[in-house]
CSV table of C-alpha atoms in Angstrom, one decimal:
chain,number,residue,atom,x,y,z
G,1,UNK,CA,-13.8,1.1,-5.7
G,2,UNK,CA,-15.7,-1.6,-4.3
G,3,UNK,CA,-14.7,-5.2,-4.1
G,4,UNK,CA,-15.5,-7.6,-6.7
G,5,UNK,CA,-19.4,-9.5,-6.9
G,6,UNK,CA,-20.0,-13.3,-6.0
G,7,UNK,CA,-20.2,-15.4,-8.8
G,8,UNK,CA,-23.4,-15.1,-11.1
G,9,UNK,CA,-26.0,-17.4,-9.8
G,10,UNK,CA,-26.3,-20.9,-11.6
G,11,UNK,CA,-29.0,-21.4,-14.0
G,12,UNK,CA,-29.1,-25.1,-13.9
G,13,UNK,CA,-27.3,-25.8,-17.2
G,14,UNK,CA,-23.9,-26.5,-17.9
G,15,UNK,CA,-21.0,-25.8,-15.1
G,16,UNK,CA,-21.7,-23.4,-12.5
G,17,UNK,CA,-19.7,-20.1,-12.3
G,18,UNK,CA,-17.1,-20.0,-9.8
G,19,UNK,CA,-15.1,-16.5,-11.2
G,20,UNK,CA,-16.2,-13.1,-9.2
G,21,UNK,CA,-17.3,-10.5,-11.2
G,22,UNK,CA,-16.3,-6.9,-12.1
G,23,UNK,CA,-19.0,-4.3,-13.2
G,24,UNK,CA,-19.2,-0.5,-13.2
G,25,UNK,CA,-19.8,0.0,-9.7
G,26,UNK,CA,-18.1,-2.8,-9.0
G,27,UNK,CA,-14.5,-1.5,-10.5
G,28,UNK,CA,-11.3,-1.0,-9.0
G,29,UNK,CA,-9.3,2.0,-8.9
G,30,UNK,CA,-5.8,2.9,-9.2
G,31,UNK,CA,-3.6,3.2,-6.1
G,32,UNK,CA,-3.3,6.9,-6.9
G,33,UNK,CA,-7.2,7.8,-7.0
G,34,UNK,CA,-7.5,6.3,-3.8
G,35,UNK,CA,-4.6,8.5,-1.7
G,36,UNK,CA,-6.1,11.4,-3.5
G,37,UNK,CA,-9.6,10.7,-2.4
G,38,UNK,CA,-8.7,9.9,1.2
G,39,UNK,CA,-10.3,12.8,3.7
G,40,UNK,CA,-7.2,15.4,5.0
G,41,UNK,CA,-7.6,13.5,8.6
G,42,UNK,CA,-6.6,10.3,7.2
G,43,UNK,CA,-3.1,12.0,6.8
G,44,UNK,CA,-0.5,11.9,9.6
G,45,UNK,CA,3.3,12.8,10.3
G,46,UNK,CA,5.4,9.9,11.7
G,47,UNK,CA,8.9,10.1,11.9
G,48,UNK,CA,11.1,7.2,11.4
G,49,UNK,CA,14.2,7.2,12.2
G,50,UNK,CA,16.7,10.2,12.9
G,51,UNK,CA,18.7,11.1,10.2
G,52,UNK,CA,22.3,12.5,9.7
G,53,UNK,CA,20.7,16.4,10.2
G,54,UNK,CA,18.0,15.9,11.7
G,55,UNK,CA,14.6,13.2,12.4
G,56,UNK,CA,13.5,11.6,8.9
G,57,UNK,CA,9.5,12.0,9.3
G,58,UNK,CA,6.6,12.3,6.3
G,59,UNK,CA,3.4,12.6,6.3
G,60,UNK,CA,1.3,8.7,5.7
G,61,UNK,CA,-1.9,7.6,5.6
G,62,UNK,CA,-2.7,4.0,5.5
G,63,UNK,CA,-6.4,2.1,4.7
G,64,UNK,CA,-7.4,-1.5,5.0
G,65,UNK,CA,-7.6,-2.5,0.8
G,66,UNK,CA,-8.2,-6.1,-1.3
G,67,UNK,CA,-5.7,-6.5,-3.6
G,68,UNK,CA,-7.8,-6.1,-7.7
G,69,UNK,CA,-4.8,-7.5,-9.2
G,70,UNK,CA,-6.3,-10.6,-11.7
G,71,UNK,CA,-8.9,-11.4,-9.4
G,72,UNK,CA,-11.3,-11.9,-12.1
G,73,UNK,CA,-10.0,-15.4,-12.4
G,74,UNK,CA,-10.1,-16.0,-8.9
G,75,UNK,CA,-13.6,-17.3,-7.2
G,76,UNK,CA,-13.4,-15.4,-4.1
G,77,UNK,CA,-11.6,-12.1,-3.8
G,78,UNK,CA,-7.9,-11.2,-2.4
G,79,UNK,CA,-7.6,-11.1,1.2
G,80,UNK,CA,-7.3,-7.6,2.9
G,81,UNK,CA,-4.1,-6.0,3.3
G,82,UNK,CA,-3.4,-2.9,4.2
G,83,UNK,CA,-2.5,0.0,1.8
G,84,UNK,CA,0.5,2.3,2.9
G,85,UNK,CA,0.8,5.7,1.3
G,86,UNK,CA,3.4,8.5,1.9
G,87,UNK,CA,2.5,11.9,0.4
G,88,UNK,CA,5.0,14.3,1.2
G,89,UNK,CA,3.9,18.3,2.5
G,90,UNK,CA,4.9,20.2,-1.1
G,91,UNK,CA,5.0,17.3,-3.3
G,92,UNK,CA,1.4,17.5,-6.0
G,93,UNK,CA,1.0,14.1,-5.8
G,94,UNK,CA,1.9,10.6,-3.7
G,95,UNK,CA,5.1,9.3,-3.9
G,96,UNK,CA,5.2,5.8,-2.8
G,97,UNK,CA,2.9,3.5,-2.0
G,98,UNK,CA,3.0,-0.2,0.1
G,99,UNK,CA,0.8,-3.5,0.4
G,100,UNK,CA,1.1,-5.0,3.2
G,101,UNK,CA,0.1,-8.2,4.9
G,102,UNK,CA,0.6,-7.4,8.9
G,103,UNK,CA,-1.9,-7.6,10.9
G,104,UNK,CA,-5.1,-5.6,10.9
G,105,UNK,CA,-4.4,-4.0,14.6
G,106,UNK,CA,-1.4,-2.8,13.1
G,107,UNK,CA,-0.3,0.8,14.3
G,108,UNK,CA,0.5,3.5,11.2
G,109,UNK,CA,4.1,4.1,13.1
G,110,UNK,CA,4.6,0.1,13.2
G,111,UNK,CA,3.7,0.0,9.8
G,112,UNK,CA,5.9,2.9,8.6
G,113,UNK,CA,8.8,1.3,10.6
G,114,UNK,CA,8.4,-1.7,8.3
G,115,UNK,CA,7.8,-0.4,4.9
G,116,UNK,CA,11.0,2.2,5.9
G,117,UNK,CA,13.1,-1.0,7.2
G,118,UNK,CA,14.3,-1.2,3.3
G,119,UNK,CA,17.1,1.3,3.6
G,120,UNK,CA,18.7,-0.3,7.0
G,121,UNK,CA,18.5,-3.8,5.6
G,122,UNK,CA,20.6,-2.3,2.6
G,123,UNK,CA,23.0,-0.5,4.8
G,124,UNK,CA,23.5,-3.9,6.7
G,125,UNK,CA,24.0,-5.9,3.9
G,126,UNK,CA,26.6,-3.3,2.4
G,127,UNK,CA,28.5,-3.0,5.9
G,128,UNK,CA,28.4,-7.1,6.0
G,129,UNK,CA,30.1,-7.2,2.4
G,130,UNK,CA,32.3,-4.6,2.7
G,131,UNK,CA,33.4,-4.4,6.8
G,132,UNK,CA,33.1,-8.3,7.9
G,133,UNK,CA,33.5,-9.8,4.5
G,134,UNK,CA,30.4,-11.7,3.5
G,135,UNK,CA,31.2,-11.3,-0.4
G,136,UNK,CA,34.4,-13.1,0.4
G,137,UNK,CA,33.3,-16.9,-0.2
G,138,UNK,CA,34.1,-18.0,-3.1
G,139,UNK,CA,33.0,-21.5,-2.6
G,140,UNK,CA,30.4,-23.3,-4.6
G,141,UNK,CA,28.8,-25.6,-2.2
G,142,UNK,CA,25.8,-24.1,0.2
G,143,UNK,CA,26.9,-25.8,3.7
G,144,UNK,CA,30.2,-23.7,3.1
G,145,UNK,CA,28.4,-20.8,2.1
G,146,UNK,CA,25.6,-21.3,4.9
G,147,UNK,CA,28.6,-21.7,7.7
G,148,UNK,CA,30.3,-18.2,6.1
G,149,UNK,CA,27.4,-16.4,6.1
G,150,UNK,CA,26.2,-17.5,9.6
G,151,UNK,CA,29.6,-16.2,11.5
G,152,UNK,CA,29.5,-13.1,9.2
G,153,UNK,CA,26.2,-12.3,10.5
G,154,UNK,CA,27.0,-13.3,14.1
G,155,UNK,CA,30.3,-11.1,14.2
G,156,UNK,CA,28.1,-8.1,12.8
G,157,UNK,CA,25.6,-8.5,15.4
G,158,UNK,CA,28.5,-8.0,17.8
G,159,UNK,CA,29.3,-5.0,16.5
G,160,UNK,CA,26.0,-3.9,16.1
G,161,UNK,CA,25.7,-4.5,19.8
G,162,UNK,CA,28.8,-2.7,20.8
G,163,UNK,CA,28.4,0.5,18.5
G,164,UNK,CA,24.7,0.6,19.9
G,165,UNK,CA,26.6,1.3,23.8
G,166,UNK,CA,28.5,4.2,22.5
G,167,UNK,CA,26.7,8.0,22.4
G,168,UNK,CA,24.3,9.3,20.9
G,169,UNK,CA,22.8,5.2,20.1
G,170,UNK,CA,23.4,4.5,24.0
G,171,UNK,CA,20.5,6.3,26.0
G,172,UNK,CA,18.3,5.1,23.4
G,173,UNK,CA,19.1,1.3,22.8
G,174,UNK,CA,21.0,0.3,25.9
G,175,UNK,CA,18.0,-0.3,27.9
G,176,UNK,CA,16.9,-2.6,25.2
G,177,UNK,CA,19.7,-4.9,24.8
G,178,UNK,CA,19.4,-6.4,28.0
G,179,UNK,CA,21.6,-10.0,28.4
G,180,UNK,CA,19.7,-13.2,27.4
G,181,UNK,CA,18.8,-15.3,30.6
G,182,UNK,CA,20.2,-18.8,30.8
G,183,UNK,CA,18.8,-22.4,31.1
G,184,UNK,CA,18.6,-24.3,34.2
G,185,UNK,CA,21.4,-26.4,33.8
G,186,UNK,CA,23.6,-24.6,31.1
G,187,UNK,CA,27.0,-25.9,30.3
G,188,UNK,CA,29.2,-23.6,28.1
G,189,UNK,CA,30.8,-25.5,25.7
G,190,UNK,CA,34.2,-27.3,26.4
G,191,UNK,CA,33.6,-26.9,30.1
G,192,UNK,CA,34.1,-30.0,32.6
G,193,UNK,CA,30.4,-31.5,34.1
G,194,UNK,CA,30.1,-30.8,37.2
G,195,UNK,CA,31.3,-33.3,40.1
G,196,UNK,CA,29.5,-36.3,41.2
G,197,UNK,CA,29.3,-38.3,44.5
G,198,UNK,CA,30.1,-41.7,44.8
G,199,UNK,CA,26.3,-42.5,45.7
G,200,UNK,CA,23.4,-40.8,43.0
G,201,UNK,CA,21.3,-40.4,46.1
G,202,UNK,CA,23.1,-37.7,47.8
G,203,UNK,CA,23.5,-35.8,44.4
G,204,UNK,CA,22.2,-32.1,44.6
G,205,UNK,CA,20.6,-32.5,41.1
G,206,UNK,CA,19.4,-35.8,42.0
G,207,UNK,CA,15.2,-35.8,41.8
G,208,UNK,CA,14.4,-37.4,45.0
């Protein structure tokens, strides 16, 4: 398919058009005609994530699309997004497709990292219900509920960060969860400020 025509020129009389236009050549297609006309060197393994067995990997293909979805009311068309397929070797036809917004300069991996980030967001939801006890609050008011939910998350990010040092995670993540640097100046909280001399002039911090 091809994207949608400008607006029909204005004759003069009455309002002028502002809706695109669809004709013949000028149609949409289904997500599935598309994968299935892509060229067999649009198609590429990536692998994921590693799996209980083994590596979780597929084989993608992913082409810059506008969205056709009611843009006959619209007077310019959708933006461009890309247009994530995954076709798996065996299978006769695709079986699951993504829109996406990120950037154009988007990588197929990066974008397969994303579209597969569904399942891990699950699992982490499930673990803070279940292990740290986010379904716990059984408040009504949302500062209580926003002050639960933000030291259940905290305390799973611990933990996340802990289990992440022990084998097999550890030669992989270690070397990215490197400490945060602090401020100039940082105070943890509760400690004493540091002592002052009598005069502000022969005060290390003092500016002159």
């Amino acid at each position: 398919g091809t994207q949608p025509l400008p607006p029909k020129p204005w004759s003069g009389r009455g309002r002028p058009p502002s809706r695109v236009r669809r004709q013949a050549e000028h149609a949409p297609v289904s997500a599935k005609e598309l994968a299935q006309a892509l060229p067999e060197d649009a198609w590429h393994m990536v692998t994921w994530r590693e799996g209980s067995k083994a590596s979780l990997a597929s084989r993608f293909a992913a082409v810059r699309v506008r969205p056709a979805h009611r843009d006959y009311w619209r007077s310019v068309p959708h933006a461009e997004e890309w247009f994530l397929i995954e076709w798996p070797d065996g299978e006769v036809e695709p079986t699951k497709y993504w829109l996406s917004t990120l950037p154009g300069k988007t990588k197929l991996a990066g974008l397969v990292d994303q579209a597969k980030m569904r399942w891990r967001i699950e699992r982490d939801y499930q673990e803070l219900k279940q292990e740290i006890g986010l379904g716990h609050y059984e408040g009504r008011g949302w500062r209580g509920f926003h002050h639960h939910a933000t030291l259940a998350i905290a305390a799973y990010g611990f933990l996340v960060s802990e289990r992440s040092l022990i084998p097999p995670s550890a030669p992989r993540l270690a070397p990215l969860l490197k400490p945060p640097a602090l401020s100039e100046g940082y105070r943890p909280r509760g400690a004493a400020a540091a002592p002052r001399t009598p005069r502000r002039q022969l005060h290390r911090h003092h500016p002159d």
